[in-house]
mmCIF file of N, CA, C and O in Angstrom:
data_model
loop_
_atom_site.group_PDB
_atom_site.id
_atom_site.type_symbol
_atom_site.label_atom_id
_atom_site.label_comp_id
_atom_site.label_asym_id
_atom_site.label_seq_id
_atom_site.Cartn_x
_atom_site.Cartn_y
_atom_site.Cartn_z
ATOM 1 N N MET A 214 22.286 -21.420 38.169
ATOM 2 C CA MET A 214 20.964 -20.373 36.707
ATOM 3 C C MET A 214 21.588 -20.942 35.545
ATOM 4 O O MET A 214 22.598 -22.291 35.373
ATOM 5 N N ALA A 215 20.814 -20.996 34.651
ATOM 6 C CA ALA A 215 20.395 -21.710 33.431
ATOM 7 C C ALA A 215 21.472 -21.177 32.192
ATOM 8 O O ALA A 215 21.268 -19.765 33.024
ATOM 9 N N THR A 216 22.958 -21.129 31.737
ATOM 10 C CA THR A 216 23.546 -21.123 31.409
ATOM 11 C C THR A 216 22.205 -20.489 29.538
ATOM 12 O O THR A 216 21.290 -21.153 29.002
ATOM 13 N N PRO A 217 22.821 -18.925 28.561
ATOM 14 C CA PRO A 217 22.006 -18.698 27.690
ATOM 15 C C PRO A 217 22.201 -20.116 26.082
ATOM 16 O O PRO A 217 23.650 -20.841 27.193
ATOM 17 N N PRO A 218 22.027 -20.185 25.968
ATOM 18 C CA PRO A 218 22.348 -20.815 24.342
ATOM 19 C C PRO A 218 23.088 -20.333 23.750
ATOM 20 O O PRO A 218 23.170 -19.062 23.673
ATOM 21 N N ASP A 219 24.254 -20.793 23.025
ATOM 22 C CA ASP A 219 25.582 -20.269 22.057
ATOM 23 C C ASP A 219 24.438 -19.696 20.828
ATOM 24 O O ASP A 219 24.139 -20.526 20.317
ATOM 25 N N PRO A 220 24.853 -18.166 20.631
ATOM 26 C CA PRO A 220 24.154 -18.443 19.762
ATOM 27 C C PRO A 220 24.394 -18.645 18.162
ATOM 28 O O PRO A 220 23.466 -18.882 17.333
ATOM 29 N N GLN A 221 25.306 -18.954 18.172
ATOM 30 C CA GLN A 221 25.768 -20.082 17.077
ATOM 31 C C GLN A 221 25.098 -21.132 16.616
ATOM 32 O O GLN A 221 24.564 -21.834 15.628
ATOM 33 N N LEU A 222 24.164 -21.878 18.519
ATOM 34 C CA LEU A 222 23.749 -22.921 18.011
ATOM 35 C C LEU A 222 22.947 -22.946 17.038
ATOM 36 O O LEU A 222 22.534 -23.633 15.940
ATOM 37 N N TYR A 223 21.951 -22.054 16.821
ATOM 38 C CA TYR A 223 20.290 -21.975 16.933
ATOM 39 C C TYR A 223 20.721 -20.801 15.469
ATOM 40 O O TYR A 223 19.480 -20.303 14.455
ATOM 41 N N ARG A 224 21.778 -20.077 14.790
ATOM 42 C CA ARG A 224 22.033 -19.934 13.125
ATOM 43 C C ARG A 224 21.588 -20.306 12.076
ATOM 44 O O ARG A 224 21.501 -21.222 12.140
ATOM 45 N N ASP A 225 20.904 -20.113 11.333
ATOM 46 C CA ASP A 225 20.411 -19.901 10.193
ATOM 47 C C ASP A 225 20.736 -19.464 9.032
ATOM 48 O O ASP A 225 20.971 -18.417 8.532
ATOM 49 N N PRO A 226 21.171 -20.299 8.038
ATOM 50 C CA PRO A 226 21.932 -19.983 7.130
ATOM 51 C C PRO A 226 22.147 -19.852 5.702
ATOM 52 O O PRO A 226 22.673 -19.212 4.673
ATOM 53 N N TRP A 227 20.411 -19.178 6.424
ATOM 54 C CA TRP A 227 19.670 -19.269 4.674
ATOM 55 C C TRP A 227 19.646 -17.612 5.302
ATOM 56 O O TRP A 227 18.065 -16.872 4.341
ATOM 57 N N ALA A 228 19.393 -17.308 6.106
ATOM 58 C CA ALA A 228 18.966 -16.279 6.411
ATOM 59 C C ALA A 228 19.108 -15.189 6.254
ATOM 60 O O ALA A 228 18.544 -13.998 5.913
ATOM 61 N N LYS A 229 21.437 -14.542 5.286
ATOM 62 C CA LYS A 229 21.113 -13.722 4.357
ATOM 63 C C LYS A 229 20.689 -13.857 2.985
ATOM 64 O O LYS A 229 19.704 -12.728 2.091
ATOM 65 N N ARG A 230 20.463 -14.588 2.747
ATOM 66 C CA ARG A 230 19.688 -15.037 1.429
ATOM 67 C C ARG A 230 18.454 -15.053 1.448
ATOM 68 O O ARG A 230 17.201 -14.460 0.184
ATOM 69 N N GLU A 231 17.373 -14.757 2.542
ATOM 70 C CA GLU A 231 15.652 -14.417 2.391
ATOM 71 C C GLU A 231 15.343 -13.003 3.405
ATOM 72 O O GLU A 231 14.528 -12.891 3.141
ATOM 73 N N ALA A 232 17.181 -12.702 3.337
ATOM 74 C CA ALA A 232 16.760 -10.747 3.693
ATOM 75 C C ALA A 232 15.756 -10.128 3.200
ATOM 76 O O ALA A 232 15.346 -9.209 4.028
ATOM 77 N N TRP A 233 15.913 -10.311 1.792
ATOM 78 C CA TRP A 233 15.267 -9.621 0.982
ATOM 79 C C TRP A 233 13.776 -9.560 1.041
ATOM 80 O O TRP A 233 13.261 -8.607 0.879
ATOM 81 N N ARG A 234 13.036 -10.111 1.955
ATOM 82 C CA ARG A 234 11.427 -10.814 2.373
ATOM 83 C C ARG A 234 11.134 -9.158 3.290
ATOM 84 O O ARG A 234 10.753 -9.676 3.401
ATOM 85 N N LYS A 235 11.614 -9.208 3.737
ATOM 86 C CA LYS A 235 11.942 -7.778 4.940
ATOM 87 C C LYS A 235 12.305 -6.611 4.725
ATOM 88 O O LYS A 235 12.067 -6.071 5.573
ATOM 89 N N HIS A 236 12.982 -6.535 2.854
ATOM 90 C CA HIS A 236 12.880 -5.083 2.659
ATOM 91 C C HIS A 236 11.850 -4.627 2.451
ATOM 92 O O HIS A 236 10.530 -5.192 2.289
ATOM 93 N N PRO A 237 11.419 -2.799 2.626
ATOM 94 C CA PRO A 237 10.191 -2.828 2.976
ATOM 95 C C PRO A 237 10.042 -1.894 1.640
ATOM 96 O O PRO A 237 8.408 -2.797 0.759
ATOM 97 N N VAL A 238 10.510 -2.115 0.310
ATOM 98 C CA VAL A 238 10.068 -2.636 -0.974
ATOM 99 C C VAL A 238 8.856 -3.605 -1.355
ATOM 100 O O VAL A 238 7.735 -3.023 -1.436
ATOM 101 N N PHE A 239 9.072 -4.530 -0.382
ATOM 102 C CA PHE A 239 8.049 -6.115 0.179
ATOM 103 C C PHE A 239 7.582 -5.882 0.444
ATOM 104 O O PHE A 239 6.528 -7.105 0.645
ATOM 105 N N SER A 240 6.768 -4.957 1.343
ATOM 106 C CA SER A 240 6.136 -4.856 2.658
ATOM 107 C C SER A 240 4.273 -4.588 1.122
ATOM 108 O O SER A 240 4.775 -4.830 0.532
ATOM 109 N N ARG A 241 3.150 -5.214 2.741
ATOM 110 C CA ARG A 241 2.177 -5.129 1.925
ATOM 111 C C ARG A 241 1.554 -3.914 1.779
ATOM 112 O O ARG A 241 0.657 -4.060 0.626
ATOM 113 N N ARG A 242 1.744 -2.718 2.100
ATOM 114 C CA ARG A 242 1.170 -1.523 1.416
ATOM 115 C C ARG A 242 1.914 -0.634 1.095
ATOM 116 O O ARG A 242 1.223 -0.115 -0.080
ATOM 117 N N ALA A 243 3.003 -1.764 -0.060
ATOM 118 C CA ALA A 243 3.941 -0.847 -0.926
ATOM 119 C C ALA A 243 3.665 -1.938 -1.687
ATOM 120 O O ALA A 243 3.006 -1.034 -2.675
ATOM 121 N N MET A 244 3.381 -3.137 -1.820
ATOM 122 C CA MET A 244 2.633 -3.710 -2.759
ATOM 123 C C MET A 244 0.858 -3.051 -2.985
ATOM 124 O O MET A 244 1.149 -3.025 -4.253
ATOM 125 N N PHE A 245 0.576 -2.625 -2.274
ATOM 126 C CA PHE A 245 -0.899 -2.608 -2.740
ATOM 127 C C PHE A 245 -0.440 -0.567 -3.889
ATOM 128 O O PHE A 245 -1.632 -0.932 -3.624
ATOM 129 N N ALA A 246 0.089 0.226 -2.939
ATOM 130 C CA ALA A 246 0.078 1.509 -3.848
ATOM 131 C C ALA A 246 0.563 0.900 -5.151
ATOM 132 O O ALA A 246 -0.076 1.732 -5.306
ATOM 133 N N LYS A 247 1.189 -0.597 -5.319
ATOM 134 C CA LYS A 247 1.928 -0.417 -6.702
ATOM 135 C C LYS A 247 0.710 -1.235 -7.289
ATOM 136 O O LYS A 247 1.211 -0.998 -8.538
ATOM 137 N N ALA A 248 0.129 -1.571 -6.664
ATOM 138 C CA ALA A 248 -1.504 -2.446 -7.463
ATOM 139 C C ALA A 248 -2.225 -1.145 -8.452
ATOM 140 O O ALA A 248 -2.900 -1.669 -9.890
ATOM 141 N N PHE A 249 -2.472 -0.203 -8.136
ATOM 142 C CA PHE A 249 -2.491 0.624 -8.681
ATOM 143 C C PHE A 249 -2.447 1.488 -8.988
ATOM 144 O O PHE A 249 -2.206 3.172 -7.768
ATOM 145 N N PRO A 250 -1.474 1.736 -9.931
ATOM 146 C CA PRO A 250 -1.136 3.932 -10.348
ATOM 147 C C PRO A 250 -2.112 4.283 -10.537
ATOM 148 O O PRO A 250 -3.061 3.922 -11.540
ATOM 149 N N GLY A 251 -1.876 5.473 -10.403
ATOM 150 C CA GLY A 251 -2.846 6.708 -11.185
ATOM 151 C C GLY A 251 -3.982 6.755 -10.315
ATOM 152 O O GLY A 251 -5.037 7.514 -10.494
ATOM 153 N N PHE A 252 -4.322 5.374 -9.411
ATOM 154 C CA PHE A 252 -6.002 5.867 -8.354
ATOM 155 C C PHE A 252 -5.908 6.583 -8.124
ATOM 156 O O PHE A 252 -7.187 7.507 -7.566
ATOM 157 N N GLY A 253 -5.363 7.556 -6.425
ATOM 158 C CA GLY A 253 -5.533 8.261 -5.785
ATOM 159 C C GLY A 253 -5.678 9.868 -7.099
ATOM 160 O O GLY A 253 -6.893 9.987 -6.431
ATOM 161 N N VAL A 254 -4.764 9.711 -8.163
ATOM 162 C CA VAL A 254 -5.034 11.364 -9.120
ATOM 163 C C VAL A 254 -6.368 10.820 -10.046
ATOM 164 O O VAL A 254 -6.922 12.148 -9.671
ATOM 165 N N ALA A 255 -7.191 9.679 -10.361
ATOM 166 C CA ALA A 255 -8.135 9.527 -11.051
ATOM 167 C C ALA A 255 -9.075 10.217 -10.018
ATOM 168 O O ALA A 255 -10.117 10.551 -10.047
ATOM 169 N N VAL A 256 -9.253 9.277 -8.941
ATOM 170 C CA VAL A 256 -10.448 9.636 -8.128
ATOM 171 C C VAL A 256 -10.413 10.656 -7.194
ATOM 172 O O VAL A 256 -11.820 12.098 -7.289
ATOM 173 N N VAL A 257 -8.501 12.059 -7.236
ATOM 174 C CA VAL A 257 -8.835 13.188 -7.348
ATOM 175 C C VAL A 257 -9.873 14.066 -8.459
ATOM 176 O O VAL A 257 -10.324 15.102 -8.210
ATOM 177 N N ALA A 258 -9.311 13.397 -9.566
ATOM 178 C CA ALA A 258 -9.656 14.227 -10.501
ATOM 179 C C ALA A 258 -11.074 14.555 -11.431
ATOM 180 O O ALA A 258 -11.822 15.275 -11.532
ATOM 181 N N PHE A 259 -11.500 13.126 -10.738
ATOM 182 C CA PHE A 259 -12.787 12.639 -10.873
ATOM 183 C C PHE A 259 -13.629 13.972 -9.690
ATOM 184 O O PHE A 259 -15.267 14.060 -10.220
ATOM 185 N N THR A 260 -13.713 13.373 -8.433
ATOM 186 C CA THR A 260 -14.500 14.155 -8.020
ATOM 187 C C THR A 260 -13.830 15.965 -7.802
ATOM 188 O O THR A 260 -15.337 16.390 -7.567
ATOM 189 N N THR A 261 -13.299 16.229 -8.454
ATOM 190 C CA THR A 261 -12.858 17.528 -8.782
ATOM 191 C C THR A 261 -14.285 18.017 -10.086
ATOM 192 O O THR A 261 -14.275 18.794 -9.925
ATOM 193 N N TYR A 262 -13.696 17.114 -10.919
ATOM 194 C CA TYR A 262 -14.851 17.449 -11.968
ATOM 195 C C TYR A 262 -16.816 17.088 -12.004
ATOM 196 O O TYR A 262 -17.735 17.735 -12.043
ATOM 197 N N VAL A 263 -16.581 15.620 -11.061
ATOM 198 C CA VAL A 263 -18.819 16.025 -10.103
ATOM 199 C C VAL A 263 -18.694 16.590 -9.842
ATOM 200 O O VAL A 263 -20.580 17.717 -10.414
ATOM 201 N N ILE A 264 -17.960 17.772 -9.075
ATOM 202 C CA ILE A 264 -18.148 18.981 -8.354
ATOM 203 C C ILE A 264 -18.856 20.374 -9.039
ATOM 204 O O ILE A 264 -19.826 20.639 -8.913
ATOM 205 N N ALA A 265 -17.648 20.521 -10.125
ATOM 206 C CA ALA A 265 -17.260 22.082 -11.226
ATOM 207 C C ALA A 265 -18.995 21.197 -11.614
ATOM 208 O O ALA A 265 -19.453 22.099 -12.066
ATOM 209 N N GLU A 266 -18.910 19.675 -12.185
ATOM 210 C CA GLU A 266 -20.604 20.264 -12.993
ATOM 211 C C GLU A 266 -21.955 20.418 -12.106
ATOM 212 O O GLU A 266 -22.622 20.645 -12.818
ATOM 213 N N ASN A 267 -21.304 19.500 -11.265
ATOM 214 C CA ASN A 267 -23.181 19.663 -10.325
ATOM 215 C C ASN A 267 -22.698 21.551 -9.870
ATOM 216 O O ASN A 267 -23.800 21.952 -9.869
ATOM 217 N N MET A 268 -21.970 22.475 -9.647
ATOM 218 C CA MET A 268 -22.541 23.843 -9.155
ATOM 219 C C MET A 268 -22.540 24.217 -10.734
ATOM 220 O O MET A 268 -22.852 25.293 -10.400
ATOM 221 N N LEU A 269 -21.346 24.453 -11.304
ATOM 222 C CA LEU A 269 -21.490 25.518 -13.260
ATOM 223 C C LEU A 269 -23.331 24.046 -13.838
ATOM 224 O O LEU A 269 -23.363 26.085 -14.202
ATOM 225 N N THR A 270 -23.761 23.442 -13.990
ATOM 226 C CA THR A 270 -24.318 22.961 -14.064
ATOM 227 C C THR A 270 -26.217 23.421 -13.338
ATOM 228 O O THR A 270 -27.420 22.476 -13.962
ATOM 229 N N LYS A 271 -26.432 23.614 -12.433
ATOM 230 C CA LYS A 271 -27.102 23.942 -11.445
ATOM 231 C C LYS A 271 -28.676 24.156 -11.774
ATOM 232 O O LYS A 271 -28.546 25.249 -12.868
ATOM 233 N N GLU A 272 -29.721 23.686 -12.976
ATOM 234 C CA GLU A 272 -30.723 24.482 -12.794
ATOM 235 C C GLU A 272 -32.038 24.315 -11.876
ATOM 236 O O GLU A 272 -31.769 24.372 -10.884
ATOM 237 N N LYS A 273 -32.806 25.196 -12.064
ATOM 238 C CA LYS A 273 -33.712 26.010 -11.343
ATOM 239 C C LYS A 273 -35.290 25.097 -11.502
ATOM 240 O O LYS A 273 -35.829 25.210 -12.282
ATOM 241 N N LYS A 274 -35.010 24.835 -10.780
ATOM 242 C CA LYS A 274 -36.224 23.030 -10.033
ATOM 243 C C LYS A 274 -37.420 24.556 -10.603
ATOM 244 O O LYS A 274 -37.530 25.392 -9.941
ATOM 245 N N PRO A 275 -39.321 24.363 -11.446
ATOM 246 C CA PRO A 275 -39.739 25.816 -11.018
ATOM 247 C C PRO A 275 -40.376 24.701 -9.561
ATOM 248 O O PRO A 275 -40.488 23.707 -9.786
ATOM 249 N N ALA A 276 -41.104 25.214 -9.943
ATOM 250 C CA ALA A 276 -41.592 25.310 -7.786
ATOM 251 C C ALA A 276 -42.985 25.049 -7.968
ATOM 252 O O ALA A 276 -43.429 25.646 -9.273
ATOM 253 N N HIS A 277 -43.962 24.352 -6.966
ATOM 254 C CA HIS A 277 -45.088 23.667 -7.909
ATOM 255 C C HIS A 277 -46.435 24.573 -6.793
ATOM 256 O O HIS A 277 -46.097 24.781 -5.581
#
């Protein structure tokens, strides 16, 4: 039966310096969420405005 290789043999000397890349702050989701700050609030505010305007300013259409 073969013995497993020594873990120190394949140890990456740069792993400690590269660990920041795997931090959750630098994930794709976090980067995308911070790319457009306030976008979600703006979408909700605009949608509310459009719905309120349509409900308050309905004009009666003449019947043909």
